[in-house]
Amino acid sequence: MKTTAHRDELLSTIVIDSSRYPVIDDLAALERLVPEAPSQAESLAIFRHQLPGLLELRGRGQAHTEQVRRLIGLLAREKDQVETWIDVANALTILTNASNLALLLLPARNEDDVWAREQFSRNLLRHARRNGDGEDIALTRRAVGDLPKRSADLTLPEGTEAISEMIETLARRVGALQPKPEVIAPGAPSTHSLEQADSLKAYFDAAPDLAGLLGAAQKVLALVDRLRGIAEPDAVTADAIEGGLILAYARLIRVALWPSRYYDDVSAKTAARDLARARVADPDQLGALWEIAFGQGETVAGQSRRFLNVDELG
């Protein structure tokens, strides 16, 4: 995947791939992991153990961030191309934000996942400290949770075997952070470049039903609350509660990320915000992730009169 603009590259001369590729973000892709089961609780428990790895989420988020940077650099050379490419930028922004928020939403499964989350969290905190105010920093701290005071990567191993293992680990992680575009099945997330502009525009045009996502999240949260009322929960119940929270907040975050196109979308966003803020029994991190997503969605909405800003209408 091309990540940076060459000196002689222009948006007006990019060769657009006429093939249509399935584009899906990492939050929406979680839906395909919810299996059929005898009960919804069992389905959510199985879902909890079928979640993707965080390292691959980090790779997709980074790849799409690089495409956004490439596009910004090219738009600086041809400002008359902004209108033509704005929805490609919007699509890449949502794909990036969905990957990054999923990285913080999903549980770590192994050391690679722990590393991917920690590295991203530290970068997010640095960005908040450099560019945000006290409120932004506090919100980011809530979203990333507790971090080790010292990164594990700063500790050098001793012995030939340990050093060899460290090199292999670094190579694997660096490779995962540079994913190559590949032919994928519908419903599976991948990385996309500016050359796939038509596919990215189609993805952005096909916005999800925000009210439908809200309703689906509410149903799952109602089940989570019923499961929490069980006096002696077994392992399946505990997994179903965790899986339910992940699925419900993935849906709520999608509501937050997409710009409102209609007044029904504004109503859905407002109701989702009220719901997330009222869920005091849920982990505080989940509410923080929703607030970050809401701000990102409002930023996208603010760049065009095609969209409606929730706070302005409220």
PDB file of C-alpha atoms in Angstrom:
ATOM      1  CA  MET A   1       0.000   0.000   0.000  1.00  0.00           C
ATOM      2  CA  LYS A   2       1.324   3.405  -0.951  1.00  0.00           C
ATOM      3  CA  THR A   3       1.597   5.486   2.226  1.00  0.00           C
ATOM      4  CA  THR A   4       3.225   8.755   1.240  1.00  0.00           C
ATOM      5  CA  ALA A   5       2.846  11.155  -1.659  1.00  0.00           C
ATOM      6  CA  HIS A   6       5.716  11.307  -4.139  1.00  0.00           C
ATOM      7  CA  ARG A   7       6.851  14.710  -5.313  1.00  0.00           C
ATOM      8  CA  ASP A   8       5.347  14.244  -8.767  1.00  0.00           C
ATOM      9  CA  GLU A   9       2.115  12.594  -7.585  1.00  0.00           C
ATOM     10  CA  LEU A  10      -1.180  14.443  -8.054  1.00  0.00           C
ATOM     11  CA  LEU A  11      -4.719  13.580  -7.041  1.00  0.00           C
ATOM     12  CA  SER A  12      -5.956  14.510 -10.499  1.00  0.00           C
ATOM     13  CA  THR A  13      -3.758  11.822 -12.062  1.00  0.00           C
ATOM     14  CA  ILE A  14      -4.138   8.982  -9.549  1.00  0.00           C
ATOM     15  CA  VAL A  15      -5.245   5.820 -11.320  1.00  0.00           C
ATOM     16  CA  ILE A  16      -8.490   4.838  -9.609  1.00  0.00           C
ATOM     17  CA  ASP A  17      -9.201   1.130  -9.287  1.00  0.00           C
ATOM     18  CA  SER A  18     -12.572   0.550 -10.971  1.00  0.00           C
ATOM     19  CA  SER A  19     -13.191  -2.671  -9.028  1.00  0.00           C
ATOM     20  CA  ARG A  20     -15.523  -2.391  -6.058  1.00  0.00           C
ATOM     21  CA  TYR A  21     -14.073  -3.705  -2.823  1.00  0.00           C
ATOM     22  CA  PRO A  22     -16.081  -4.515   0.303  1.00  0.00           C
ATOM     23  CA  VAL A  23     -15.238  -1.892   2.908  1.00  0.00           C
ATOM     24  CA  ILE A  24     -16.162  -2.444   6.546  1.00  0.00           C
ATOM     25  CA  ASP A  25     -14.759  -0.885   9.691  1.00  0.00           C
ATOM     26  CA  ASP A  26     -13.472  -2.872  12.657  1.00  0.00           C
ATOM     27  CA  LEU A  27     -16.456  -2.076  14.879  1.00  0.00           C
ATOM     28  CA  ALA A  28     -19.036  -3.078  12.286  1.00  0.00           C
ATOM     29  CA  ALA A  29     -17.052  -6.257  11.545  1.00  0.00           C
ATOM     30  CA  LEU A  30     -17.669  -7.469  15.090  1.00  0.00           C
ATOM     31  CA  GLU A  31     -21.283  -8.185  14.149  1.00  0.00           C
ATOM     32  CA  ARG A  32     -20.271 -11.164  12.009  1.00  0.00           C
ATOM     33  CA  LEU A  33     -18.617 -12.753  15.056  1.00  0.00           C
ATOM     34  CA  VAL A  34     -21.895 -13.056  16.977  1.00  0.00           C
ATOM     35  CA  PRO A  35     -22.883 -16.716  16.488  1.00  0.00           C
ATOM     36  CA  GLU A  36     -26.193 -18.520  16.512  1.00  0.00           C
ATOM     37  CA  ALA A  37     -26.675 -20.272  19.865  1.00  0.00           C
ATOM     38  CA  PRO A  38     -29.468 -21.796  21.954  1.00  0.00           C
ATOM     39  CA  SER A  39     -29.714 -18.553  23.963  1.00  0.00           C
ATOM     40  CA  GLN A  40     -28.588 -14.975  23.560  1.00  0.00           C
ATOM     41  CA  ALA A  41     -26.445 -15.289  26.678  1.00  0.00           C
ATOM     42  CA  GLU A  42     -24.594 -18.267  25.188  1.00  0.00           C
ATOM     43  CA  SER A  43     -24.176 -16.367  21.926  1.00  0.00           C
ATOM     44  CA  LEU A  44     -22.578 -13.423  23.713  1.00  0.00           C
ATOM     45  CA  ALA A  45     -20.325 -15.734  25.724  1.00  0.00           C
ATOM     46  CA  ILE A  46     -19.051 -17.385  22.536  1.00  0.00           C
ATOM     47  CA  PHE A  47     -18.676 -13.959  20.914  1.00  0.00           C
ATOM     48  CA  ARG A  48     -16.443 -12.897  23.806  1.00  0.00           C
ATOM     49  CA  HIS A  49     -13.940 -15.610  22.853  1.00  0.00           C
ATOM     50  CA  GLN A  50     -13.991 -14.941  19.100  1.00  0.00           C
ATOM     51  CA  LEU A  51     -12.803 -11.340  19.164  1.00  0.00           C
ATOM     52  CA  PRO A  52      -9.947 -10.260  16.861  1.00  0.00           C
ATOM     53  CA  GLY A  53      -6.392  -9.558  17.944  1.00  0.00           C
ATOM     54  CA  LEU A  54      -5.390  -6.019  18.836  1.00  0.00           C
ATOM     55  CA  LEU A  55      -2.175  -6.028  16.810  1.00  0.00           C
ATOM     56  CA  GLU A  56      -4.076  -6.364  13.537  1.00  0.00           C
ATOM     57  CA  LEU A  57      -6.428  -3.560  14.619  1.00  0.00           C
ATOM     58  CA  ARG A  58      -3.419  -1.354  15.277  1.00  0.00           C
ATOM     59  CA  GLY A  59      -2.047  -2.178  11.845  1.00  0.00           C
ATOM     60  CA  ARG A  60      -5.248  -1.218  10.030  1.00  0.00           C
ATOM     61  CA  GLY A  61      -5.630   1.963  12.053  1.00  0.00           C
ATOM     62  CA  GLN A  62      -2.068   2.999  11.273  1.00  0.00           C
ATOM     63  CA  ALA A  63      -2.393   2.126   7.576  1.00  0.00           C
ATOM     64  CA  HIS A  64      -5.496   4.279   7.173  1.00  0.00           C
ATOM     65  CA  THR A  65      -3.923   7.111   9.160  1.00  0.00           C
ATOM     66  CA  GLU A  66      -1.055   7.111   6.664  1.00  0.00           C
ATOM     67  CA  GLN A  67      -3.526   7.294   3.790  1.00  0.00           C
ATOM     68  CA  VAL A  68      -5.191  10.312   5.410  1.00  0.00           C
ATOM     69  CA  ARG A  69      -1.784  11.995   5.687  1.00  0.00           C
ATOM     70  CA  ARG A  70      -1.053  11.159   2.072  1.00  0.00           C
ATOM     71  CA  LEU A  71      -4.373  12.668   1.007  1.00  0.00           C
ATOM     72  CA  ILE A  72      -3.811  15.857   3.029  1.00  0.00           C
ATOM     73  CA  GLY A  73      -0.408  16.285   1.429  1.00  0.00           C
ATOM     74  CA  LEU A  74      -1.861  15.882  -2.048  1.00  0.00           C
ATOM     75  CA  LEU A  75      -4.781  18.242  -1.359  1.00  0.00           C
ATOM     76  CA  ALA A  76      -2.252  20.907  -0.394  1.00  0.00           C
ATOM     77  CA  ARG A  77      -0.983  20.753  -4.005  1.00  0.00           C
ATOM     78  CA  GLU A  78      -4.428  20.723  -5.627  1.00  0.00           C
ATOM     79  CA  LYS A  79      -6.908  22.579  -3.445  1.00  0.00           C
ATOM     80  CA  ASP A  80      -9.501  22.414  -6.208  1.00  0.00           C
ATOM     81  CA  GLN A  81      -9.708  18.643  -5.571  1.00  0.00           C
ATOM     82  CA  VAL A  82     -11.128  18.980  -2.051  1.00  0.00           C
ATOM     83  CA  GLU A  83     -14.770  18.507  -3.014  1.00  0.00           C
ATOM     84  CA  THR A  84     -13.933  15.465  -5.144  1.00  0.00           C
ATOM     85  CA  TRP A  85     -11.995  13.753  -2.366  1.00  0.00           C
ATOM     86  CA  ILE A  86     -13.749  14.892   0.816  1.00  0.00           C
ATOM     87  CA  ASP A  87     -15.784  11.699   1.218  1.00  0.00           C
ATOM     88  CA  VAL A  88     -12.677   9.578   0.714  1.00  0.00           C
ATOM     89  CA  ALA A  89     -11.190  11.515   3.630  1.00  0.00           C
ATOM     90  CA  ASN A  90     -14.380  10.989   5.640  1.00  0.00           C
ATOM     91  CA  ALA A  91     -14.342   7.256   4.959  1.00  0.00           C
ATOM     92  CA  LEU A  92     -10.680   6.879   5.916  1.00  0.00           C
ATOM     93  CA  THR A  93     -11.272   8.926   9.067  1.00  0.00           C
ATOM     94  CA  ILE A  94     -14.094   6.665  10.225  1.00  0.00           C
ATOM     95  CA  LEU A  95     -12.096   3.534   9.381  1.00  0.00           C
ATOM     96  CA  THR A  96      -9.143   4.882  11.379  1.00  0.00           C
ATOM     97  CA  ASN A  97     -11.202   5.930  14.376  1.00  0.00           C
ATOM     98  CA  ALA A  98     -13.117   2.644  14.430  1.00  0.00           C
ATOM     99  CA  SER A  99      -9.870   0.633  14.478  1.00  0.00           C
ATOM    100  CA  ASN A 100      -8.334   2.768  17.212  1.00  0.00           C
ATOM    101  CA  LEU A 101     -11.413   2.707  19.430  1.00  0.00           C
ATOM    102  CA  ALA A 102     -11.832  -1.046  18.927  1.00  0.00           C
ATOM    103  CA  LEU A 103      -8.214  -1.412  20.022  1.00  0.00           C
ATOM    104  CA  LEU A 104      -9.141   0.139  23.369  1.00  0.00           C
ATOM    105  CA  LEU A 105     -12.546  -1.543  23.627  1.00  0.00           C
ATOM    106  CA  LEU A 106     -11.540  -5.178  23.095  1.00  0.00           C
ATOM    107  CA  PRO A 107      -9.633  -7.331  25.604  1.00  0.00           C
ATOM    108  CA  ALA A 108      -5.982  -8.222  25.102  1.00  0.00           C
ATOM    109  CA  ARG A 109      -5.422 -11.910  24.367  1.00  0.00           C
ATOM    110  CA  ASN A 110      -1.640 -12.167  24.444  1.00  0.00           C
ATOM    111  CA  GLU A 111       1.597 -10.187  24.817  1.00  0.00           C
ATOM    112  CA  ASP A 112       1.345  -8.777  21.294  1.00  0.00           C
ATOM    113  CA  ASP A 113      -2.080  -7.380  22.125  1.00  0.00           C
ATOM    114  CA  VAL A 114      -0.819  -5.886  25.388  1.00  0.00           C
ATOM    115  CA  TRP A 115       2.062  -4.260  23.497  1.00  0.00           C
ATOM    116  CA  ALA A 116      -0.205  -2.889  20.739  1.00  0.00           C
ATOM    117  CA  ARG A 117      -2.625  -1.349  23.223  1.00  0.00           C
ATOM    118  CA  GLU A 118       0.101   0.106  25.420  1.00  0.00           C
ATOM    119  CA  GLN A 119       1.955   1.686  22.507  1.00  0.00           C
ATOM    120  CA  PHE A 120      -1.204   3.211  21.100  1.00  0.00           C
ATOM    121  CA  SER A 121      -2.355   4.415  24.528  1.00  0.00           C
ATOM    122  CA  ARG A 122       0.943   6.170  25.200  1.00  0.00           C
ATOM    123  CA  ASN A 123       0.801   7.855  21.780  1.00  0.00           C
ATOM    124  CA  LEU A 124      -2.777   8.950  22.446  1.00  0.00           C
ATOM    125  CA  LEU A 125      -1.816  10.449  25.797  1.00  0.00           C
ATOM    126  CA  ARG A 126       1.155  12.286  24.274  1.00  0.00           C
ATOM    127  CA  HIS A 127      -1.121  13.737  21.602  1.00  0.00           C
ATOM    128  CA  ALA A 128      -3.650  14.863  24.225  1.00  0.00           C
ATOM    129  CA  ARG A 129      -0.935  16.540  26.312  1.00  0.00           C
ATOM    130  CA  ARG A 130       0.498  18.381  23.289  1.00  0.00           C
ATOM    131  CA  ASN A 131      -2.747  19.437  21.627  1.00  0.00           C
ATOM    132  CA  GLY A 132      -5.566  19.246  24.168  1.00  0.00           C
ATOM    133  CA  ASP A 133      -6.659  20.962  27.331  1.00  0.00           C
ATOM    134  CA  GLY A 134      -7.122  19.518  30.813  1.00  0.00           C
ATOM    135  CA  GLU A 135     -10.504  18.061  29.896  1.00  0.00           C
ATOM    136  CA  ASP A 136      -9.065  16.278  26.846  1.00  0.00           C
ATOM    137  CA  ILE A 137      -6.226  14.819  28.900  1.00  0.00           C
ATOM    138  CA  ALA A 138      -8.599  13.595  31.619  1.00  0.00           C
ATOM    139  CA  LEU A 139     -10.885  11.977  29.049  1.00  0.00           C
ATOM    140  CA  THR A 140      -7.946  10.264  27.345  1.00  0.00           C
ATOM    141  CA  ARG A 141      -6.687   8.925  30.678  1.00  0.00           C
ATOM    142  CA  ARG A 142     -10.120   7.441  31.347  1.00  0.00           C
ATOM    143  CA  ALA A 143     -10.144   5.839  27.903  1.00  0.00           C
ATOM    144  CA  VAL A 144      -6.697   4.209  28.093  1.00  0.00           C
ATOM    145  CA  GLY A 145      -6.932   3.120  31.722  1.00  0.00           C
ATOM    146  CA  ASP A 146      -3.932   2.401  33.914  1.00  0.00           C
ATOM    147  CA  LEU A 147      -0.607   2.113  32.100  1.00  0.00           C
ATOM    148  CA  PRO A 148       2.684   0.716  33.440  1.00  0.00           C
ATOM    149  CA  LYS A 149       4.995   3.515  34.566  1.00  0.00           C
ATOM    150  CA  ARG A 150       7.743   2.012  32.442  1.00  0.00           C
ATOM    151  CA  SER A 151       7.276   0.453  29.017  1.00  0.00           C
ATOM    152  CA  ALA A 152       8.362  -3.188  28.832  1.00  0.00           C
ATOM    153  CA  ASP A 153      10.181  -2.367  25.585  1.00  0.00           C
ATOM    154  CA  LEU A 154      12.680  -0.283  27.527  1.00  0.00           C
ATOM    155  CA  THR A 155      14.031  -3.381  29.291  1.00  0.00           C
ATOM    156  CA  LEU A 156      16.806  -5.017  27.269  1.00  0.00           C
ATOM    157  CA  PRO A 157      16.986  -8.831  27.439  1.00  0.00           C
ATOM    158  CA  GLU A 158      20.081 -10.732  28.461  1.00  0.00           C
ATOM    159  CA  GLY A 159      21.444 -13.819  26.705  1.00  0.00           C
ATOM    160  CA  THR A 160      21.535 -14.912  23.071  1.00  0.00           C
ATOM    161  CA  GLU A 161      18.211 -16.776  23.178  1.00  0.00           C
ATOM    162  CA  ALA A 162      16.371 -13.870  24.780  1.00  0.00           C
ATOM    163  CA  ILE A 163      17.824 -11.382  22.285  1.00  0.00           C
ATOM    164  CA  SER A 164      16.881 -13.656  19.373  1.00  0.00           C
ATOM    165  CA  GLU A 165      13.344 -13.922  20.710  1.00  0.00           C
ATOM    166  CA  MET A 166      13.161 -10.133  21.064  1.00  0.00           C
ATOM    167  CA  ILE A 167      14.250  -9.665  17.423  1.00  0.00           C
ATOM    168  CA  GLU A 168      11.640 -12.155  16.212  1.00  0.00           C
ATOM    169  CA  THR A 169       8.959 -10.426  18.274  1.00  0.00           C
ATOM    170  CA  LEU A 170       9.867  -6.989  16.947  1.00  0.00           C
ATOM    171  CA  ALA A 171       9.890  -8.278  13.363  1.00  0.00           C
ATOM    172  CA  ARG A 172       6.440  -9.834  13.820  1.00  0.00           C
ATOM    173  CA  ARG A 173       5.022  -6.675  15.315  1.00  0.00           C
ATOM    174  CA  VAL A 174       6.522  -4.359  12.723  1.00  0.00           C
ATOM    175  CA  GLY A 175       5.180  -6.607   9.987  1.00  0.00           C
ATOM    176  CA  ALA A 176       1.692  -6.504  11.519  1.00  0.00           C
ATOM    177  CA  LEU A 177       1.821  -2.715  11.595  1.00  0.00           C
ATOM    178  CA  GLN A 178       2.454  -2.621   7.834  1.00  0.00           C
ATOM    179  CA  PRO A 179      -0.446  -4.676   6.461  1.00  0.00           C
ATOM    180  CA  LYS A 180      -0.676  -5.281   2.741  1.00  0.00           C
ATOM    181  CA  PRO A 181      -3.986  -4.899   0.842  1.00  0.00           C
ATOM    182  CA  GLU A 182      -5.473  -8.323   0.201  1.00  0.00           C
ATOM    183  CA  VAL A 183      -8.517  -9.955  -1.325  1.00  0.00           C
ATOM    184  CA  ILE A 184     -10.914 -10.579   1.529  1.00  0.00           C
ATOM    185  CA  ALA A 185     -14.337 -12.063   2.095  1.00  0.00           C
ATOM    186  CA  PRO A 186     -17.295  -9.690   2.530  1.00  0.00           C
ATOM    187  CA  GLY A 187     -17.696  -8.770   6.180  1.00  0.00           C
ATOM    188  CA  ALA A 188     -13.989  -8.988   6.993  1.00  0.00           C
ATOM    189  CA  PRO A 189     -12.037  -5.748   7.524  1.00  0.00           C
ATOM    190  CA  SER A 190      -8.981  -4.889   5.435  1.00  0.00           C
ATOM    191  CA  THR A 191      -6.841  -1.890   4.530  1.00  0.00           C
ATOM    192  CA  HIS A 192      -7.662   0.492   1.685  1.00  0.00           C
ATOM    193  CA  SER A 193      -5.697   3.074  -0.286  1.00  0.00           C
ATOM    194  CA  LEU A 194      -6.587   6.259  -2.159  1.00  0.00           C
ATOM    195  CA  GLU A 195      -6.584   4.229  -5.358  1.00  0.00           C
ATOM    196  CA  GLN A 196      -9.758   2.560  -4.047  1.00  0.00           C
ATOM    197  CA  ALA A 197     -11.538   5.917  -3.852  1.00  0.00           C
ATOM    198  CA  ASP A 198     -14.778   4.678  -5.408  1.00  0.00           C
ATOM    199  CA  SER A 199     -15.097   1.851  -2.891  1.00  0.00           C
ATOM    200  CA  LEU A 200     -14.363   4.234  -0.010  1.00  0.00           C
ATOM    201  CA  LYS A 201     -16.975   6.717  -1.229  1.00  0.00           C
ATOM    202  CA  ALA A 202     -19.550   3.930  -1.496  1.00  0.00           C
ATOM    203  CA  TYR A 203     -18.763   2.897   2.099  1.00  0.00           C
ATOM    204  CA  PHE A 204     -19.275   6.441   3.360  1.00  0.00           C
ATOM    205  CA  ASP A 205     -22.480   6.885   1.360  1.00  0.00           C
ATOM    206  CA  ALA A 206     -23.945   3.705   2.858  1.00  0.00           C
ATOM    207  CA  ALA A 207     -24.160   5.077   6.396  1.00  0.00           C
ATOM    208  CA  PRO A 208     -25.599   2.707   9.011  1.00  0.00           C
ATOM    209  CA  ASP A 209     -29.033   3.169  10.562  1.00  0.00           C
ATOM    210  CA  LEU A 210     -28.049   5.016  13.733  1.00  0.00           C
ATOM    211  CA  ALA A 211     -31.444   4.558  15.390  1.00  0.00           C
ATOM    212  CA  GLY A 212     -31.301   0.846  14.588  1.00  0.00           C
ATOM    213  CA  LEU A 213     -27.830   0.564  16.130  1.00  0.00           C
ATOM    214  CA  LEU A 214     -29.042   2.342  19.246  1.00  0.00           C
ATOM    215  CA  GLY A 215     -32.014   0.008  19.603  1.00  0.00           C
ATOM    216  CA  ALA A 216     -29.810  -3.065  19.134  1.00  0.00           C
ATOM    217  CA  ALA A 217     -27.395  -1.780  21.797  1.00  0.00           C
ATOM    218  CA  GLN A 218     -30.243  -1.134  24.225  1.00  0.00           C
ATOM    219  CA  LYS A 219     -31.492  -4.713  23.869  1.00  0.00           C
ATOM    220  CA  VAL A 220     -28.067  -6.152  24.643  1.00  0.00           C
ATOM    221  CA  LEU A 221     -27.608  -3.849  27.627  1.00  0.00           C
ATOM    222  CA  ALA A 222     -30.999  -4.895  28.992  1.00  0.00           C
ATOM    223  CA  LEU A 223     -29.817  -8.518  28.877  1.00  0.00           C
ATOM    224  CA  VAL A 224     -26.528  -7.570  30.534  1.00  0.00           C
ATOM    225  CA  ASP A 225     -28.450  -5.949  33.385  1.00  0.00           C
ATOM    226  CA  ARG A 226     -30.595  -9.070  33.823  1.00  0.00           C
ATOM    227  CA  LEU A 227     -27.506 -11.274  33.877  1.00  0.00           C
ATOM    228  CA  ARG A 228     -25.916  -9.028  36.486  1.00  0.00           C
ATOM    229  CA  GLY A 229     -28.862  -9.804  38.732  1.00  0.00           C
ATOM    230  CA  ILE A 230     -27.971 -13.508  38.922  1.00  0.00           C
ATOM    231  CA  ALA A 231     -26.813 -14.226  42.487  1.00  0.00           C
ATOM    232  CA  GLU A 232     -24.193 -16.844  41.589  1.00  0.00           C
ATOM    233  CA  PRO A 233     -23.157 -16.346  37.957  1.00  0.00           C
ATOM    234  CA  ASP A 234     -21.280 -19.149  36.236  1.00  0.00           C
ATOM    235  CA  ALA A 235     -18.455 -18.719  33.722  1.00  0.00           C
ATOM    236  CA  VAL A 236     -20.838 -18.527  30.769  1.00  0.00           C
ATOM    237  CA  THR A 237     -22.804 -15.738  32.443  1.00  0.00           C
ATOM    238  CA  ALA A 238     -19.630 -13.780  33.228  1.00  0.00           C
ATOM    239  CA  ASP A 239     -18.444 -14.138  29.635  1.00  0.00           C
ATOM    240  CA  ALA A 240     -21.878 -13.134  28.339  1.00  0.00           C
ATOM    241  CA  ILE A 241     -21.820  -9.970  30.450  1.00  0.00           C
ATOM    242  CA  GLU A 242     -18.394  -8.977  29.146  1.00  0.00           C
ATOM    243  CA  GLY A 243     -19.262  -9.918  25.577  1.00  0.00           C
ATOM    244  CA  GLY A 244     -22.541  -8.043  25.816  1.00  0.00           C
ATOM    245  CA  LEU A 245     -20.866  -4.871  27.019  1.00  0.00           C
ATOM    246  CA  ILE A 246     -18.334  -5.052  24.187  1.00  0.00           C
ATOM    247  CA  LEU A 247     -21.008  -5.589  21.533  1.00  0.00           C
ATOM    248  CA  ALA A 248     -23.351  -2.947  22.918  1.00  0.00           C
ATOM    249  CA  TYR A 249     -20.661  -0.270  23.193  1.00  0.00           C
ATOM    250  CA  ALA A 250     -19.303  -1.146  19.744  1.00  0.00           C
ATOM    251  CA  ARG A 251     -22.770  -0.288  18.432  1.00  0.00           C
ATOM    252  CA  LEU A 252     -23.032   2.869  20.531  1.00  0.00           C
ATOM    253  CA  ILE A 253     -19.587   4.018  19.381  1.00  0.00           C
ATOM    254  CA  ARG A 254     -20.647   3.525  15.764  1.00  0.00           C
ATOM    255  CA  VAL A 255     -23.628   5.782  16.464  1.00  0.00           C
ATOM    256  CA  ALA A 256     -21.183   8.359  17.803  1.00  0.00           C
ATOM    257  CA  LEU A 257     -18.651   8.127  14.952  1.00  0.00           C
ATOM    258  CA  TRP A 258     -20.949   8.623  11.974  1.00  0.00           C
ATOM    259  CA  PRO A 259     -22.082  12.183  11.200  1.00  0.00           C
ATOM    260  CA  SER A 260     -25.798  12.911  11.467  1.00  0.00           C
ATOM    261  CA  ARG A 261     -27.433  13.273   8.065  1.00  0.00           C
ATOM    262  CA  TYR A 262     -31.041  13.523   9.289  1.00  0.00           C
ATOM    263  CA  TYR A 263     -32.826  14.706  12.402  1.00  0.00           C
ATOM    264  CA  ASP A 264     -33.523  11.073  13.323  1.00  0.00           C
ATOM    265  CA  ASP A 265     -29.739  10.606  13.482  1.00  0.00           C
ATOM    266  CA  VAL A 266     -29.465  13.561  15.847  1.00  0.00           C
ATOM    267  CA  SER A 267     -32.132  12.029  18.078  1.00  0.00           C
ATOM    268  CA  ALA A 268     -30.282   8.698  18.054  1.00  0.00           C
ATOM    269  CA  LYS A 269     -26.989  10.360  18.966  1.00  0.00           C
ATOM    270  CA  THR A 270     -28.596  12.358  21.765  1.00  0.00           C
ATOM    271  CA  ALA A 271     -30.281   9.257  23.179  1.00  0.00           C
ATOM    272  CA  ALA A 272     -27.031   7.283  22.891  1.00  0.00           C
ATOM    273  CA  ARG A 273     -25.162   9.995  24.786  1.00  0.00           C
ATOM    274  CA  ASP A 274     -27.782   9.999  27.541  1.00  0.00           C
ATOM    275  CA  LEU A 275     -27.626   6.209  27.731  1.00  0.00           C
ATOM    276  CA  ALA A 276     -23.820   6.039  27.899  1.00  0.00           C
ATOM    277  CA  ARG A 277     -23.681   8.697  30.622  1.00  0.00           C
ATOM    278  CA  ALA A 278     -26.406   6.976  32.658  1.00  0.00           C
ATOM    279  CA  ARG A 279     -24.630   3.589  32.657  1.00  0.00           C
ATOM    280  CA  VAL A 280     -22.750   4.182  35.905  1.00  0.00           C
ATOM    281  CA  ALA A 281     -22.452   0.445  36.629  1.00  0.00           C
ATOM    282  CA  ASP A 282     -20.413  -0.100  33.461  1.00  0.00           C
ATOM    283  CA  PRO A 283     -16.618   0.346  33.402  1.00  0.00           C
ATOM    284  CA  ASP A 284     -15.756   4.041  33.221  1.00  0.00           C
ATOM    285  CA  GLN A 285     -13.491   3.394  30.244  1.00  0.00           C
ATOM    286  CA  LEU A 286     -16.497   2.477  28.077  1.00  0.00           C
ATOM    287  CA  GLY A 287     -18.175   5.818  28.662  1.00  0.00           C
ATOM    288  CA  ALA A 288     -14.914   7.616  27.912  1.00  0.00           C
ATOM    289  CA  LEU A 289     -14.553   5.786  24.605  1.00  0.00           C
ATOM    290  CA  TRP A 290     -18.059   6.848  23.661  1.00  0.00           C
ATOM    291  CA  GLU A 291     -17.314  10.487  24.493  1.00  0.00           C
ATOM    292  CA  ILE A 292     -14.167  10.413  22.339  1.00  0.00           C
ATOM    293  CA  ALA A 293     -16.091   8.844  19.468  1.00  0.00           C
ATOM    294  CA  PHE A 294     -18.821  11.458  19.777  1.00  0.00           C
ATOM    295  CA  GLY A 295     -16.272  14.257  19.473  1.00  0.00           C
ATOM    296  CA  GLN A 296     -14.745  12.608  16.419  1.00  0.00           C
ATOM    297  CA  GLY A 297     -18.164  12.248  14.788  1.00  0.00           C
ATOM    298  CA  GLU A 298     -19.003  15.877  15.465  1.00  0.00           C
ATOM    299  CA  THR A 299     -15.702  16.915  13.883  1.00  0.00           C
ATOM    300  CA  VAL A 300     -16.627  15.093  10.671  1.00  0.00           C
ATOM    301  CA  ALA A 301     -20.118  16.617  10.753  1.00  0.00           C
ATOM    302  CA  GLY A 302     -18.695  20.114  11.188  1.00  0.00           C
ATOM    303  CA  GLN A 303     -16.861  20.131   7.863  1.00  0.00           C
ATOM    304  CA  SER A 304     -19.978  20.178   5.664  1.00  0.00           C
ATOM    305  CA  ARG A 305     -23.497  21.584   5.619  1.00  0.00           C
ATOM    306  CA  ARG A 306     -24.623  18.146   4.483  1.00  0.00           C
ATOM    307  CA  PHE A 307     -24.449  17.054   8.105  1.00  0.00           C
ATOM    308  CA  LEU A 308     -26.032  18.140  11.372  1.00  0.00           C
ATOM    309  CA  ASN A 309     -24.091  18.915  14.541  1.00  0.00           C
ATOM    310  CA  VAL A 310     -25.820  17.560  17.626  1.00  0.00           C
ATOM    311  CA  ASP A 311     -24.555  20.234  20.019  1.00  0.00           C
ATOM    312  CA  GLU A 312     -25.526  23.065  17.709  1.00  0.00           C
ATOM    313  CA  LEU A 313     -29.091  21.748  17.438  1.00  0.00           C
ATOM    314  CA  GLY A 314     -29.298  21.013  21.137  1.00  0.00           C
TER     315      GLY A 314
END
